[in-house]
mmCIF file of C-alpha atoms in Angstrom:
data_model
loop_
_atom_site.group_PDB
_atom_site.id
_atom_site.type_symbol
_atom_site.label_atom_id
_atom_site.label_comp_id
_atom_site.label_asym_id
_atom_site.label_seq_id
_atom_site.Cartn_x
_atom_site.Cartn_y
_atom_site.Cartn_z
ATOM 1 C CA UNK A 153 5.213 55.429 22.408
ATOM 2 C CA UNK A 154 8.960 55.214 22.016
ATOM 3 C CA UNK A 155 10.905 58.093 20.975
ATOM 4 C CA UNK A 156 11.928 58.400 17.116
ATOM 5 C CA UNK A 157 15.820 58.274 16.802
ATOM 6 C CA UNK A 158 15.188 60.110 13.221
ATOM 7 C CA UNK A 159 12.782 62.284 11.256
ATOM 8 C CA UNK A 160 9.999 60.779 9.794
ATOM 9 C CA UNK A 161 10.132 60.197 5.751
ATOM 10 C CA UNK A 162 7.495 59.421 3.463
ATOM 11 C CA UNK A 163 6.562 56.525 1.225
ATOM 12 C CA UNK A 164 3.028 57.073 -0.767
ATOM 13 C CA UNK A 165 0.709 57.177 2.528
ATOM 14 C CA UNK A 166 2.618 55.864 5.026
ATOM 15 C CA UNK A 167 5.432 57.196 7.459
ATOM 16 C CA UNK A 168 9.124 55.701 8.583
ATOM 17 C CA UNK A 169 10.879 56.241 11.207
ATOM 18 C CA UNK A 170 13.314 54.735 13.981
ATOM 19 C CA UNK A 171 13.300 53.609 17.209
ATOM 20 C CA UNK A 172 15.698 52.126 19.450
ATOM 21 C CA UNK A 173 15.661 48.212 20.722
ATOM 22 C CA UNK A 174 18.057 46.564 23.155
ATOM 23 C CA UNK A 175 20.240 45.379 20.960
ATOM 24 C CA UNK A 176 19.512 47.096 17.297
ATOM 25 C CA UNK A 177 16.915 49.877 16.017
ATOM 26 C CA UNK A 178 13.335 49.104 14.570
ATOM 27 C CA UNK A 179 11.973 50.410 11.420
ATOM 28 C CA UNK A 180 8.296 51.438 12.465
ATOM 29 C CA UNK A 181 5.786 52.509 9.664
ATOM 30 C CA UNK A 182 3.069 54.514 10.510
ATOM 31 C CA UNK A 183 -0.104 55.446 8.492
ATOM 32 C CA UNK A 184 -0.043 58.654 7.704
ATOM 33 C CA UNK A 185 -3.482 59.573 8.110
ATOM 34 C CA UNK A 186 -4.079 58.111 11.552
ATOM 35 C CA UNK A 187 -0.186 57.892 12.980
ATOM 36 C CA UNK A 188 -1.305 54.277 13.515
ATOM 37 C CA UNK A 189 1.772 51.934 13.691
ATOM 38 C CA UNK A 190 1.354 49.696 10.560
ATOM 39 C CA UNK A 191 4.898 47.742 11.081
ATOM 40 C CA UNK A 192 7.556 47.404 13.197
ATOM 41 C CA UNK A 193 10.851 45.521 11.809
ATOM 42 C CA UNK A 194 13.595 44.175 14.078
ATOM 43 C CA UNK A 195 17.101 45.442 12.398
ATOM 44 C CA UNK A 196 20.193 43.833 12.071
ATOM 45 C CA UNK A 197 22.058 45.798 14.189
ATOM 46 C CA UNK A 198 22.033 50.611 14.665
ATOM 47 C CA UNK A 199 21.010 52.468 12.269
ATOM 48 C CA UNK A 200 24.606 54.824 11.257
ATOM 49 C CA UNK A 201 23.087 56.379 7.981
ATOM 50 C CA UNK A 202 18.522 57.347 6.964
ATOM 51 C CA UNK A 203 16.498 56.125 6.791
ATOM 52 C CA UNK A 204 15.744 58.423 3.841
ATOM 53 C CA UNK A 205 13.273 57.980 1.122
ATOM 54 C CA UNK A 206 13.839 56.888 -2.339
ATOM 55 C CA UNK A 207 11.135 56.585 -4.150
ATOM 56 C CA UNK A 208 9.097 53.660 -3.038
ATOM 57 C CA UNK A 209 10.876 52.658 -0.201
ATOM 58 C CA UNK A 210 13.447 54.137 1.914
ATOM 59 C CA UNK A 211 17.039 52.833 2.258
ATOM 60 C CA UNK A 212 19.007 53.174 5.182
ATOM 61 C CA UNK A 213 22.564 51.504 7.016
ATOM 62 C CA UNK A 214 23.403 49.612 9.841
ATOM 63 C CA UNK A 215 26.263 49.162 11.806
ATOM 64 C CA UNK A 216 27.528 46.479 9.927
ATOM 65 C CA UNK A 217 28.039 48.152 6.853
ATOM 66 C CA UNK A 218 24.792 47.227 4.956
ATOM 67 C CA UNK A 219 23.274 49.224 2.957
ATOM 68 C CA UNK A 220 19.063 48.170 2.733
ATOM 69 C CA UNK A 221 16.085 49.246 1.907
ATOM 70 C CA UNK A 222 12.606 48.606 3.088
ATOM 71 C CA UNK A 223 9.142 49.276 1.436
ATOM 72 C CA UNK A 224 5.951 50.869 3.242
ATOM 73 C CA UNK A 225 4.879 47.779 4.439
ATOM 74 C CA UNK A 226 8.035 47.216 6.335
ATOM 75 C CA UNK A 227 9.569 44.719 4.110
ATOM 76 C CA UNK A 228 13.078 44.295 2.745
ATOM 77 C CA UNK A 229 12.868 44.480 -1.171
ATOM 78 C CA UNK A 230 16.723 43.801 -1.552
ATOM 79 C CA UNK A 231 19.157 41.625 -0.492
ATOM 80 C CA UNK A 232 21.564 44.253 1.608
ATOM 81 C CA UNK A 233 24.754 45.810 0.056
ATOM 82 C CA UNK A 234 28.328 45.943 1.733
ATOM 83 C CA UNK A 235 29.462 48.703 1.169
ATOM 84 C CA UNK A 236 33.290 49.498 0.671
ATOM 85 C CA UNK A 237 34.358 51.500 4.250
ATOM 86 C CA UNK A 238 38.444 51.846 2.566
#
């Protein structure tokens, strides 16, 4: 397996974490039971900031600025958010 660029966080009964890609991270889910990989989501771009949980779903941002966040199953349940870097 490929090493975890951050800690593991929670989301109900599954586990999220990050792994690096050639060109941009992954978001991996895991089951938390079994460690089994459940999803594995191409990002656009590094992660700079989380992933860290928030309630249902963990939010994290990438290099371009964007804020997102991503539910257990690995999908994105908002559009992302620019956020102001003045």
């Amino acid at each position: 397996p490929e090493p975890l660029l951050t800690q593991l966080q929670g989301i109900g009964e599954t586990v999220v974490g990050s792994i690096s890609g050639p060109a941009a991270d992954y978001l991996v889910c895991y089951d938390a039971n079994s460690l089994a990989e459940s999803a594995k989501v191409l990002l656009d771009g590094r992660i700079t900031w989380g992933p860290y949980s928030a309630g249902d779903r963990v939010v994290l941002q990438t290099d371009d600025g964007m804020l997102r966040a991503y539910d257990a199953s690995g999908k994105a349940v908002t559009s992302p958010l620019k956020l102001d870097q003045g």
